[in-house]
Amino acid sequence: DNILYARCVKLIGDKQNIVEDEDTMLKGLNKILGDDSLSKQVVETAKTSMGYDTSEYDMRLIHKFAERVVGLAEFRAGLGTYLKVKMNAVAPNLMALVGDIVGARLINHAG
């Protein structure tokens, strides 16, 4: 999932961070991923990775991008909740028939 990946990038940052503070990263990854074995796999892969070391400037850009991705995903989830509540109040029968998103588009198209 892209959102989980962005959250992991936000947590880990540079791969050196995961090597230096393995226990804290493992706990944070468990919280994000919800799977202990997957978290351990991420830590072990980071230890053996031979990937290119990124500059401080690039890491800031990557971190900002990951923050923006997570923020937009949370905003989208909030909009989805808002749409469900509004559609349930405005057109519950239409929502039951075609769903909240399609119902909102039909209402928008009808004017």
PDB file of N, CA and C in Angstrom:
ATOM      1  N   ASP A   1       0.848  -1.185   0.000  1.00  0.00           N
ATOM      2  CA  ASP A   1       0.000   0.000   0.000  1.00  0.00           C
ATOM      3  C   ASP A   1       0.888   1.242   0.000  1.00  0.00           C
ATOM      4  N   ASN A   2       0.546   2.189  -0.837  1.00  0.00           N
ATOM      5  CA  ASN A   2       1.369   3.386  -0.997  1.00  0.00           C
ATOM      6  C   ASN A   2       1.417   4.246   0.266  1.00  0.00           C
ATOM      7  N   ILE A   3       0.307   4.317   0.978  1.00  0.00           N
ATOM      8  CA  ILE A   3       0.255   5.141   2.182  1.00  0.00           C
ATOM      9  C   ILE A   3       1.148   4.536   3.266  1.00  0.00           C
ATOM     10  N   LEU A   4       1.106   3.224   3.411  1.00  0.00           N
ATOM     11  CA  LEU A   4       1.984   2.566   4.389  1.00  0.00           C
ATOM     12  C   LEU A   4       3.448   2.787   4.029  1.00  0.00           C
ATOM     13  N   TYR A   5       3.746   2.713   2.746  1.00  0.00           N
ATOM     14  CA  TYR A   5       5.121   2.949   2.300  1.00  0.00           C
ATOM     15  C   TYR A   5       5.562   4.373   2.637  1.00  0.00           C
ATOM     16  N   ALA A   6       4.698   5.348   2.375  1.00  0.00           N
ATOM     17  CA  ALA A   6       5.035   6.744   2.674  1.00  0.00           C
ATOM     18  C   ALA A   6       5.221   6.951   4.176  1.00  0.00           C
ATOM     19  N   ARG A   7       4.384   6.299   4.976  1.00  0.00           N
ATOM     20  CA  ARG A   7       4.543   6.409   6.431  1.00  0.00           C
ATOM     21  C   ARG A   7       5.861   5.796   6.893  1.00  0.00           C
ATOM     22  N   CYS A   8       6.245   4.685   6.290  1.00  0.00           N
ATOM     23  CA  CYS A   8       7.530   4.062   6.635  1.00  0.00           C
ATOM     24  C   CYS A   8       8.695   4.963   6.233  1.00  0.00           C
ATOM     25  N   VAL A   9       8.603   5.574   5.059  1.00  0.00           N
ATOM     26  CA  VAL A   9       9.651   6.495   4.613  1.00  0.00           C
ATOM     27  C   VAL A   9       9.771   7.661   5.579  1.00  0.00           C
ATOM     28  N   LYS A  10       8.619   8.170   6.010  1.00  0.00           N
ATOM     29  CA  LYS A  10       8.612   9.279   6.969  1.00  0.00           C
ATOM     30  C   LYS A  10       9.287   8.880   8.275  1.00  0.00           C
ATOM     31  N   LEU A  11       9.022   7.677   8.733  1.00  0.00           N
ATOM     32  CA  LEU A  11       9.596   7.202   9.988  1.00  0.00           C
ATOM     33  C   LEU A  11      11.092   6.944   9.852  1.00  0.00           C
ATOM     34  N   ILE A  12      11.476   6.221   8.832  1.00  0.00           N
ATOM     35  CA  ILE A  12      12.853   5.768   8.709  1.00  0.00           C
ATOM     36  C   ILE A  12      13.788   6.885   8.254  1.00  0.00           C
ATOM     37  N   GLY A  13      13.383   7.610   7.213  1.00  0.00           N
ATOM     38  CA  GLY A  13      14.282   8.620   6.667  1.00  0.00           C
ATOM     39  C   GLY A  13      15.430   7.944   5.954  1.00  0.00           C
ATOM     40  N   ASP A  14      16.641   8.231   6.367  1.00  0.00           N
ATOM     41  CA  ASP A  14      17.828   7.626   5.780  1.00  0.00           C
ATOM     42  C   ASP A  14      17.979   6.198   6.312  1.00  0.00           C
ATOM     43  N   LYS A  15      18.463   5.296   5.475  1.00  0.00           N
ATOM     44  CA  LYS A  15      18.595   3.892   5.901  1.00  0.00           C
ATOM     45  C   LYS A  15      19.574   3.733   7.057  1.00  0.00           C
ATOM     46  N   GLN A  16      20.474   4.688   7.226  1.00  0.00           N
ATOM     47  CA  GLN A  16      21.414   4.633   8.344  1.00  0.00           C
ATOM     48  C   GLN A  16      20.681   4.758   9.676  1.00  0.00           C
ATOM     49  N   ASN A  17      19.563   5.477   9.693  1.00  0.00           N
ATOM     50  CA  ASN A  17      18.783   5.637  10.925  1.00  0.00           C
ATOM     51  C   ASN A  17      18.274   4.306  11.449  1.00  0.00           C
ATOM     52  N   ILE A  18      17.894   3.416  10.551  1.00  0.00           N
ATOM     53  CA  ILE A  18      17.343   2.134  10.973  1.00  0.00           C
ATOM     54  C   ILE A  18      18.434   1.248  11.573  1.00  0.00           C
ATOM     55  N   VAL A  19      19.658   1.400  11.100  1.00  0.00           N
ATOM     56  CA  VAL A  19      20.776   0.619  11.627  1.00  0.00           C
ATOM     57  C   VAL A  19      21.194   1.153  12.994  1.00  0.00           C
ATOM     58  N   GLU A  20      21.200   2.469  13.160  1.00  0.00           N
ATOM     59  CA  GLU A  20      21.654   3.088  14.405  1.00  0.00           C
ATOM     60  C   GLU A  20      20.669   2.897  15.549  1.00  0.00           C
ATOM     61  N   ASP A  21      19.370   2.918  15.270  1.00  0.00           N
ATOM     62  CA  ASP A  21      18.356   2.837  16.326  1.00  0.00           C
ATOM     63  C   ASP A  21      17.322   1.771  15.966  1.00  0.00           C
ATOM     64  N   GLU A  22      17.780   0.537  15.916  1.00  0.00           N
ATOM     65  CA  GLU A  22      16.957  -0.573  15.430  1.00  0.00           C
ATOM     66  C   GLU A  22      15.712  -0.814  16.268  1.00  0.00           C
ATOM     67  N   ASP A  23      15.828  -0.765  17.590  1.00  0.00           N
ATOM     68  CA  ASP A  23      14.676  -1.062  18.455  1.00  0.00           C
ATOM     69  C   ASP A  23      13.555  -0.039  18.283  1.00  0.00           C
ATOM     70  N   THR A  24      13.901   1.235  18.251  1.00  0.00           N
ATOM     71  CA  THR A  24      12.895   2.279  18.077  1.00  0.00           C
ATOM     72  C   THR A  24      12.236   2.164  16.710  1.00  0.00           C
ATOM     73  N   MET A  25      13.035   1.908  15.682  1.00  0.00           N
ATOM     74  CA  MET A  25      12.490   1.766  14.329  1.00  0.00           C
ATOM     75  C   MET A  25      11.578   0.549  14.239  1.00  0.00           C
ATOM     76  N   LEU A  26      11.954  -0.535  14.893  1.00  0.00           N
ATOM     77  CA  LEU A  26      11.140  -1.751  14.873  1.00  0.00           C
ATOM     78  C   LEU A  26       9.780  -1.502  15.526  1.00  0.00           C
ATOM     79  N   LYS A  27       9.785  -0.781  16.642  1.00  0.00           N
ATOM     80  CA  LYS A  27       8.520  -0.455  17.312  1.00  0.00           C
ATOM     81  C   LYS A  27       7.664   0.455  16.436  1.00  0.00           C
ATOM     82  N   GLY A  28       8.290   1.457  15.814  1.00  0.00           N
ATOM     83  CA  GLY A  28       7.556   2.358  14.935  1.00  0.00           C
ATOM     84  C   GLY A  28       6.993   1.641  13.716  1.00  0.00           C
ATOM     85  N   LEU A  29       7.789   0.745  13.139  1.00  0.00           N
ATOM     86  CA  LEU A  29       7.322  -0.026  11.983  1.00  0.00           C
ATOM     87  C   LEU A  29       6.182  -0.960  12.362  1.00  0.00           C
ATOM     88  N   ASN A  30       6.269  -1.553  13.559  1.00  0.00           N
ATOM     89  CA  ASN A  30       5.169  -2.401  14.037  1.00  0.00           C
ATOM     90  C   ASN A  30       3.879  -1.605  14.153  1.00  0.00           C
ATOM     91  N   LYS A  31       4.003  -0.378  14.634  1.00  0.00           N
ATOM     92  CA  LYS A  31       2.835   0.478  14.786  1.00  0.00           C
ATOM     93  C   LYS A  31       2.225   0.820  13.423  1.00  0.00           C
ATOM     94  N   ILE A  32       3.073   1.073  12.431  1.00  0.00           N
ATOM     95  CA  ILE A  32       2.593   1.435  11.094  1.00  0.00           C
ATOM     96  C   ILE A  32       2.069   0.214  10.344  1.00  0.00           C
ATOM     97  N   LEU A  33       2.864  -0.854  10.311  1.00  0.00           N
ATOM     98  CA  LEU A  33       2.547  -2.009   9.490  1.00  0.00           C
ATOM     99  C   LEU A  33       1.604  -2.995  10.173  1.00  0.00           C
ATOM    100  N   GLY A  34       1.652  -3.046  11.495  1.00  0.00           N
ATOM    101  CA  GLY A  34       0.786  -3.960  12.227  1.00  0.00           C
ATOM    102  C   GLY A  34       1.196  -5.421  12.096  1.00  0.00           C
ATOM    103  N   ASP A  35       2.417  -5.671  11.653  1.00  0.00           N
ATOM    104  CA  ASP A  35       2.889  -7.041  11.455  1.00  0.00           C
ATOM    105  C   ASP A  35       4.347  -7.122  11.888  1.00  0.00           C
ATOM    106  N   ASP A  36       4.602  -7.910  12.926  1.00  0.00           N
ATOM    107  CA  ASP A  36       5.942  -8.006  13.499  1.00  0.00           C
ATOM    108  C   ASP A  36       6.937  -8.608  12.510  1.00  0.00           C
ATOM    109  N   SER A  37       6.534  -9.648  11.803  1.00  0.00           N
ATOM    110  CA  SER A  37       7.466 -10.299  10.873  1.00  0.00           C
ATOM    111  C   SER A  37       7.806  -9.384   9.695  1.00  0.00           C
ATOM    112  N   LEU A  38       6.839  -8.630   9.213  1.00  0.00           N
ATOM    113  CA  LEU A  38       7.098  -7.697   8.120  1.00  0.00           C
ATOM    114  C   LEU A  38       8.021  -6.568   8.586  1.00  0.00           C
ATOM    115  N   SER A  39       7.834  -6.096   9.810  1.00  0.00           N
ATOM    116  CA  SER A  39       8.700  -5.055  10.360  1.00  0.00           C
ATOM    117  C   SER A  39      10.140  -5.541  10.472  1.00  0.00           C
ATOM    118  N   LYS A  40      10.306  -6.764  10.940  1.00  0.00           N
ATOM    119  CA  LYS A  40      11.656  -7.336  11.042  1.00  0.00           C
ATOM    120  C   LYS A  40      12.284  -7.504   9.665  1.00  0.00           C
ATOM    121  N   GLN A  41      11.469  -7.862   8.693  1.00  0.00           N
ATOM    122  CA  GLN A  41      11.969  -8.022   7.328  1.00  0.00           C
ATOM    123  C   GLN A  41      12.452  -6.686   6.768  1.00  0.00           C
ATOM    124  N   VAL A  42      11.718  -5.615   7.044  1.00  0.00           N
ATOM    125  CA  VAL A  42      12.125  -4.281   6.587  1.00  0.00           C
ATOM    126  C   VAL A  42      13.455  -3.889   7.226  1.00  0.00           C
ATOM    127  N   VAL A  43      13.607  -4.140   8.520  1.00  0.00           N
ATOM    128  CA  VAL A  43      14.851  -3.804   9.225  1.00  0.00           C
ATOM    129  C   VAL A  43      16.021  -4.613   8.670  1.00  0.00           C
ATOM    130  N   GLU A  44      15.821  -5.906   8.477  1.00  0.00           N
ATOM    131  CA  GLU A  44      16.898  -6.749   7.956  1.00  0.00           C
ATOM    132  C   GLU A  44      17.287  -6.354   6.536  1.00  0.00           C
ATOM    133  N   THR A  45      16.309  -6.010   5.727  1.00  0.00           N
ATOM    134  CA  THR A  45      16.593  -5.576   4.357  1.00  0.00           C
ATOM    135  C   THR A  45      17.372  -4.265   4.355  1.00  0.00           C
ATOM    136  N   ALA A  46      17.020  -3.371   5.257  1.00  0.00           N
ATOM    137  CA  ALA A  46      17.740  -2.088   5.337  1.00  0.00           C
ATOM    138  C   ALA A  46      19.192  -2.294   5.756  1.00  0.00           C
ATOM    139  N   LYS A  47      19.431  -3.276   6.598  1.00  0.00           N
ATOM    140  CA  LYS A  47      20.801  -3.547   7.044  1.00  0.00           C
ATOM    141  C   LYS A  47      21.677  -4.047   5.898  1.00  0.00           C
ATOM    142  N   THR A  48      21.099  -4.854   5.013  1.00  0.00           N
ATOM    143  CA  THR A  48      21.889  -5.463   3.949  1.00  0.00           C
ATOM    144  C   THR A  48      21.821  -4.684   2.641  1.00  0.00           C
ATOM    145  N   SER A  49      21.044  -3.609   2.619  1.00  0.00           N
ATOM    146  CA  SER A  49      20.880  -2.832   1.393  1.00  0.00           C
ATOM    147  C   SER A  49      22.185  -2.177   0.977  1.00  0.00           C
ATOM    148  N   MET A  50      22.457  -2.230  -0.299  1.00  0.00           N
ATOM    149  CA  MET A  50      23.655  -1.576  -0.827  1.00  0.00           C
ATOM    150  C   MET A  50      23.269  -0.360  -1.651  1.00  0.00           C
ATOM    151  N   GLY A  51      22.096   0.160  -1.411  1.00  0.00           N
ATOM    152  CA  GLY A  51      21.594   1.303  -2.163  1.00  0.00           C
ATOM    153  C   GLY A  51      22.447   2.546  -1.955  1.00  0.00           C
ATOM    154  N   TYR A  52      22.235   3.488  -2.833  1.00  0.00           N
ATOM    155  CA  TYR A  52      22.992   4.736  -2.842  1.00  0.00           C
ATOM    156  C   TYR A  52      22.628   5.585  -1.623  1.00  0.00           C
ATOM    157  N   ASP A  53      23.641   6.180  -0.977  1.00  0.00           N
ATOM    158  CA  ASP A  53      23.394   7.093   0.134  1.00  0.00           C
ATOM    159  C   ASP A  53      22.914   8.426  -0.422  1.00  0.00           C
ATOM    160  N   THR A  54      21.789   8.893   0.093  1.00  0.00           N
ATOM    161  CA  THR A  54      21.217  10.139  -0.416  1.00  0.00           C
ATOM    162  C   THR A  54      21.775  11.330   0.347  1.00  0.00           C
ATOM    163  N   SER A  55      21.790  12.471  -0.308  1.00  0.00           N
ATOM    164  CA  SER A  55      22.294  13.679   0.339  1.00  0.00           C
ATOM    165  C   SER A  55      21.237  14.203   1.316  1.00  0.00           C
ATOM    166  N   GLU A  56      21.659  15.101   2.173  1.00  0.00           N
ATOM    167  CA  GLU A  56      20.758  15.703   3.159  1.00  0.00           C
ATOM    168  C   GLU A  56      19.622  16.455   2.466  1.00  0.00           C
ATOM    169  N   TYR A  57      19.950  17.162   1.387  1.00  0.00           N
ATOM    170  CA  TYR A  57      18.950  17.910   0.628  1.00  0.00           C
ATOM    171  C   TYR A  57      17.902  16.969   0.028  1.00  0.00           C
ATOM    172  N   ASP A  58      18.356  15.869  -0.572  1.00  0.00           N
ATOM    173  CA  ASP A  58      17.431  14.892  -1.141  1.00  0.00           C
ATOM    174  C   ASP A  58      16.547  14.267  -0.071  1.00  0.00           C
ATOM    175  N   MET A  59      17.129  14.004   1.096  1.00  0.00           N
ATOM    176  CA  MET A  59      16.341  13.407   2.183  1.00  0.00           C
ATOM    177  C   MET A  59      15.251  14.366   2.652  1.00  0.00           C
ATOM    178  N   ARG A  60      15.552  15.661   2.695  1.00  0.00           N
ATOM    179  CA  ARG A  60      14.523  16.633   3.074  1.00  0.00           C
ATOM    180  C   ARG A  60      13.387  16.631   2.064  1.00  0.00           C
ATOM    181  N   LEU A  61      13.730  16.574   0.781  1.00  0.00           N
ATOM    182  CA  LEU A  61      12.702  16.541  -0.261  1.00  0.00           C
ATOM    183  C   LEU A  61      11.861  15.265  -0.182  1.00  0.00           C
ATOM    184  N   ILE A  62      12.517  14.140   0.043  1.00  0.00           N
ATOM    185  CA  ILE A  62      11.800  12.870   0.165  1.00  0.00           C
ATOM    186  C   ILE A  62      10.882  12.894   1.377  1.00  0.00           C
ATOM    187  N   HIS A  63      11.373  13.428   2.482  1.00  0.00           N
ATOM    188  CA  HIS A  63      10.568  13.503   3.696  1.00  0.00           C
ATOM    189  C   HIS A  63       9.356  14.407   3.490  1.00  0.00           C
ATOM    190  N   LYS A  64       9.542  15.549   2.842  1.00  0.00           N
ATOM    191  CA  LYS A  64       8.423  16.451   2.560  1.00  0.00           C
ATOM    192  C   LYS A  64       7.389  15.781   1.662  1.00  0.00           C
ATOM    193  N   PHE A  65       7.871  15.053   0.659  1.00  0.00           N
ATOM    194  CA  PHE A  65       6.965  14.360  -0.253  1.00  0.00           C
ATOM    195  C   PHE A  65       6.177  13.282   0.492  1.00  0.00           C
ATOM    196  N   ALA A  66       6.846  12.522   1.356  1.00  0.00           N
ATOM    197  CA  ALA A  66       6.163  11.491   2.127  1.00  0.00           C
ATOM    198  C   ALA A  66       5.113  12.115   3.048  1.00  0.00           C
ATOM    199  N   GLU A  67       5.449  13.246   3.672  1.00  0.00           N
ATOM    200  CA  GLU A  67       4.479  13.948   4.519  1.00  0.00           C
ATOM    201  C   GLU A  67       3.260  14.389   3.709  1.00  0.00           C
ATOM    202  N   ARG A  68       3.516  14.890   2.514  1.00  0.00           N
ATOM    203  CA  ARG A  68       2.413  15.354   1.664  1.00  0.00           C
ATOM    204  C   ARG A  68       1.522  14.186   1.234  1.00  0.00           C
ATOM    205  N   VAL A  69       2.120  13.056   0.895  1.00  0.00           N
ATOM    206  CA  VAL A  69       1.347  11.873   0.497  1.00  0.00           C
ATOM    207  C   VAL A  69       0.465  11.406   1.652  1.00  0.00           C
ATOM    208  N   VAL A  70       1.035  11.334   2.841  1.00  0.00           N
ATOM    209  CA  VAL A  70       0.261  10.899   4.012  1.00  0.00           C
ATOM    210  C   VAL A  70      -0.839  11.906   4.318  1.00  0.00           C
ATOM    211  N   GLY A  71      -0.519  13.189   4.243  1.00  0.00           N
ATOM    212  CA  GLY A  71      -1.519  14.225   4.498  1.00  0.00           C
ATOM    213  C   GLY A  71      -2.671  14.180   3.513  1.00  0.00           C
ATOM    214  N   LEU A  72      -2.357  13.995   2.241  1.00  0.00           N
ATOM    215  CA  LEU A  72      -3.416  13.907   1.226  1.00  0.00           C
ATOM    216  C   LEU A  72      -4.270  12.654   1.412  1.00  0.00           C
ATOM    217  N   ALA A  73      -3.652  11.561   1.808  1.00  0.00           N
ATOM    218  CA  ALA A  73      -4.417  10.331   2.053  1.00  0.00           C
ATOM    219  C   ALA A  73      -5.372  10.507   3.226  1.00  0.00           C
ATOM    220  N   GLU A  74      -4.902  11.171   4.278  1.00  0.00           N
ATOM    221  CA  GLU A  74      -5.772  11.422   5.429  1.00  0.00           C
ATOM    222  C   GLU A  74      -6.894  12.396   5.064  1.00  0.00           C
ATOM    223  N   PHE A  75      -6.585  13.393   4.241  1.00  0.00           N
ATOM    224  CA  PHE A  75      -7.592  14.345   3.775  1.00  0.00           C
ATOM    225  C   PHE A  75      -8.656  13.635   2.941  1.00  0.00           C
ATOM    226  N   ARG A  76      -8.211  12.726   2.073  1.00  0.00           N
ATOM    227  CA  ARG A  76      -9.153  11.966   1.240  1.00  0.00           C
ATOM    228  C   ARG A  76     -10.058  11.093   2.098  1.00  0.00           C
ATOM    229  N   ALA A  77      -9.507  10.469   3.119  1.00  0.00           N
ATOM    230  CA  ALA A  77     -10.320   9.647   4.010  1.00  0.00           C
ATOM    231  C   ALA A  77     -11.354  10.509   4.730  1.00  0.00           C
ATOM    232  N   GLY A  78     -10.961  11.705   5.142  1.00  0.00           N
ATOM    233  CA  GLY A  78     -11.892  12.622   5.792  1.00  0.00           C
ATOM    234  C   GLY A  78     -13.002  13.062   4.850  1.00  0.00           C
ATOM    235  N   LEU A  79     -12.653  13.323   3.597  1.00  0.00           N
ATOM    236  CA  LEU A  79     -13.667  13.692   2.602  1.00  0.00           C
ATOM    237  C   LEU A  79     -14.640  12.539   2.355  1.00  0.00           C
ATOM    238  N   GLY A  80     -14.129  11.328   2.345  1.00  0.00           N
ATOM    239  CA  GLY A  80     -14.994  10.158   2.167  1.00  0.00           C
ATOM    240  C   GLY A  80     -15.997  10.015   3.293  1.00  0.00           C
ATOM    241  N   THR A  81     -15.542  10.240   4.505  1.00  0.00           N
ATOM    242  CA  THR A  81     -16.436  10.192   5.661  1.00  0.00           C
ATOM    243  C   THR A  81     -17.485  11.294   5.582  1.00  0.00           C
ATOM    244  N   TYR A  82     -17.041  12.487   5.226  1.00  0.00           N
ATOM    245  CA  TYR A  82     -17.958  13.621   5.076  1.00  0.00           C
ATOM    246  C   TYR A  82     -19.015  13.323   4.015  1.00  0.00           C
ATOM    247  N   LEU A  83     -18.586  12.759   2.887  1.00  0.00           N
ATOM    248  CA  LEU A  83     -19.510  12.444   1.799  1.00  0.00           C
ATOM    249  C   LEU A  83     -20.547  11.410   2.241  1.00  0.00           C
ATOM    250  N   LYS A  84     -20.127  10.399   2.973  1.00  0.00           N
ATOM    251  CA  LYS A  84     -21.070   9.383   3.465  1.00  0.00           C
ATOM    252  C   LYS A  84     -22.118   9.996   4.383  1.00  0.00           C
ATOM    253  N   VAL A  85     -21.672  10.870   5.282  1.00  0.00           N
ATOM    254  CA  VAL A  85     -22.610  11.508   6.212  1.00  0.00           C
ATOM    255  C   VAL A  85     -23.595  12.391   5.448  1.00  0.00           C
ATOM    256  N   LYS A  86     -23.082  13.200   4.513  1.00  0.00           N
ATOM    257  CA  LYS A  86     -23.956  14.102   3.750  1.00  0.00           C
ATOM    258  C   LYS A  86     -24.919  13.337   2.856  1.00  0.00           C
ATOM    259  N   MET A  87     -24.432  12.309   2.186  1.00  0.00           N
ATOM    260  CA  MET A  87     -25.310  11.533   1.311  1.00  0.00           C
ATOM    261  C   MET A  87     -26.372  10.792   2.112  1.00  0.00           C
ATOM    262  N   ASN A  88     -26.030  10.342   3.281  1.00  0.00           N
ATOM    263  CA  ASN A  88     -27.001   9.664   4.143  1.00  0.00           C
ATOM    264  C   ASN A  88     -28.088  10.636   4.587  1.00  0.00           C
ATOM    265  N   ALA A  89     -27.719  11.900   4.781  1.00  0.00           N
ATOM    266  CA  ALA A  89     -28.694  12.911   5.200  1.00  0.00           C
ATOM    267  C   ALA A  89     -29.530  13.419   4.019  1.00  0.00           C
ATOM    268  N   VAL A  90     -28.902  13.602   2.860  1.00  0.00           N
ATOM    269  CA  VAL A  90     -29.563  14.215   1.714  1.00  0.00           C
ATOM    270  C   VAL A  90     -30.336  13.204   0.873  1.00  0.00           C
ATOM    271  N   ALA A  91     -29.707  12.083   0.560  1.00  0.00           N
ATOM    272  CA  ALA A  91     -30.327  11.104  -0.336  1.00  0.00           C
ATOM    273  C   ALA A  91     -30.016   9.682   0.118  1.00  0.00           C
ATOM    274  N   PRO A  92     -30.609   9.256   1.230  1.00  0.00           N
ATOM    275  CA  PRO A  92     -30.283   7.921   1.742  1.00  0.00           C
ATOM    276  C   PRO A  92     -30.704   6.788   0.798  1.00  0.00           C
ATOM    277  N   ASN A  93     -31.824   6.966   0.083  1.00  0.00           N
ATOM    278  CA  ASN A  93     -32.262   5.907  -0.830  1.00  0.00           C
ATOM    279  C   ASN A  93     -31.297   5.764  -2.013  1.00  0.00           C
ATOM    280  N   LEU A  94     -30.879   6.897  -2.565  1.00  0.00           N
ATOM    281  CA  LEU A  94     -29.921   6.873  -3.663  1.00  0.00           C
ATOM    282  C   LEU A  94     -28.597   6.272  -3.210  1.00  0.00           C
ATOM    283  N   MET A  95     -28.179   6.616  -2.018  1.00  0.00           N
ATOM    284  CA  MET A  95     -26.937   6.070  -1.470  1.00  0.00           C
ATOM    285  C   MET A  95     -27.044   4.557  -1.304  1.00  0.00           C
ATOM    286  N   ALA A  96     -28.185   4.085  -0.871  1.00  0.00           N
ATOM    287  CA  ALA A  96     -28.373   2.648  -0.692  1.00  0.00           C
ATOM    288  C   ALA A  96     -28.342   1.915  -2.034  1.00  0.00           C
ATOM    289  N   LEU A  97     -28.847   2.561  -3.073  1.00  0.00           N
ATOM    290  CA  LEU A  97     -28.902   1.914  -4.386  1.00  0.00           C
ATOM    291  C   LEU A  97     -27.556   1.902  -5.106  1.00  0.00           C
ATOM    292  N   VAL A  98     -26.887   3.048  -5.172  1.00  0.00           N
ATOM    293  CA  VAL A  98     -25.686   3.141  -6.003  1.00  0.00           C
ATOM    294  C   VAL A  98     -24.416   3.471  -5.220  1.00  0.00           C
ATOM    295  N   GLY A  99     -24.529   3.751  -3.947  1.00  0.00           N
ATOM    296  CA  GLY A  99     -23.357   4.102  -3.153  1.00  0.00           C
ATOM    297  C   GLY A  99     -23.199   5.602  -3.030  1.00  0.00           C
ATOM    298  N   ASP A 100     -22.334   6.002  -2.128  1.00  0.00           N
ATOM    299  CA  ASP A 100     -22.195   7.425  -1.845  1.00  0.00           C
ATOM    300  C   ASP A 100     -21.482   8.200  -2.956  1.00  0.00           C
ATOM    301  N   ILE A 101     -20.441   7.650  -3.527  1.00  0.00           N
ATOM    302  CA  ILE A 101     -19.679   8.380  -4.542  1.00  0.00           C
ATOM    303  C   ILE A 101     -20.479   8.531  -5.837  1.00  0.00           C
ATOM    304  N   VAL A 102     -21.041   7.434  -6.323  1.00  0.00           N
ATOM    305  CA  VAL A 102     -21.825   7.503  -7.557  1.00  0.00           C
ATOM    306  C   VAL A 102     -23.068   8.366  -7.346  1.00  0.00           C
ATOM    307  N   GLY A 103     -23.705   8.238  -6.172  1.00  0.00           N
ATOM    308  CA  GLY A 103     -24.869   9.063  -5.860  1.00  0.00           C
ATOM    309  C   GLY A 103     -24.538  10.544  -5.864  1.00  0.00           C
ATOM    310  N   ALA A 104     -23.413  10.907  -5.297  1.00  0.00           N
ATOM    311  CA  ALA A 104     -22.998  12.315  -5.282  1.00  0.00           C
ATOM    312  C   ALA A 104     -22.717  12.811  -6.695  1.00  0.00           C
ATOM    313  N   ARG A 105     -22.128  11.960  -7.516  1.00  0.00           N
ATOM    314  CA  ARG A 105     -21.868  12.358  -8.909  1.00  0.00           C
ATOM    315  C   ARG A 105     -23.171  12.527  -9.686  1.00  0.00           C
ATOM    316  N   LEU A 106     -24.147  11.653  -9.436  1.00  0.00           N
ATOM    317  CA  LEU A 106     -25.438  11.785 -10.104  1.00  0.00           C
ATOM    318  C   LEU A 106     -26.139  13.083  -9.711  1.00  0.00           C
ATOM    319  N   ILE A 107     -26.105  13.388  -8.428  1.00  0.00           N
ATOM    320  CA  ILE A 107     -26.716  14.637  -7.954  1.00  0.00           C
ATOM    321  C   ILE A 107     -25.990  15.843  -8.556  1.00  0.00           C
ATOM    322  N   ASN A 108     -24.682  15.774  -8.618  1.00  0.00           N
ATOM    323  CA  ASN A 108     -23.901  16.863  -9.209  1.00  0.00           C
ATOM    324  C   ASN A 108     -24.238  17.032 -10.685  1.00  0.00           C
ATOM    325  N   HIS A 109     -24.378  15.924 -11.384  1.00  0.00           N
ATOM    326  CA  HIS A 109     -24.674  15.969 -12.818  1.00  0.00           C
ATOM    327  C   HIS A 109     -26.096  16.497 -13.079  1.00  0.00           C
ATOM    328  N   ALA A 110     -27.029  16.122 -12.214  1.00  0.00           N
ATOM    329  CA  ALA A 110     -28.421  16.558 -12.372  1.00  0.00           C
ATOM    330  C   ALA A 110     -28.580  18.030 -12.037  1.00  0.00           C
ATOM    331  N   GLY A 111     -27.710  18.527 -11.202  1.00  0.00           N
ATOM    332  CA  GLY A 111     -27.778  19.954 -10.846  1.00  0.00           C
ATOM    333  C   GLY A 111     -28.514  20.116  -9.628  1.00  0.00           C
TER     334      GLY A 111
END
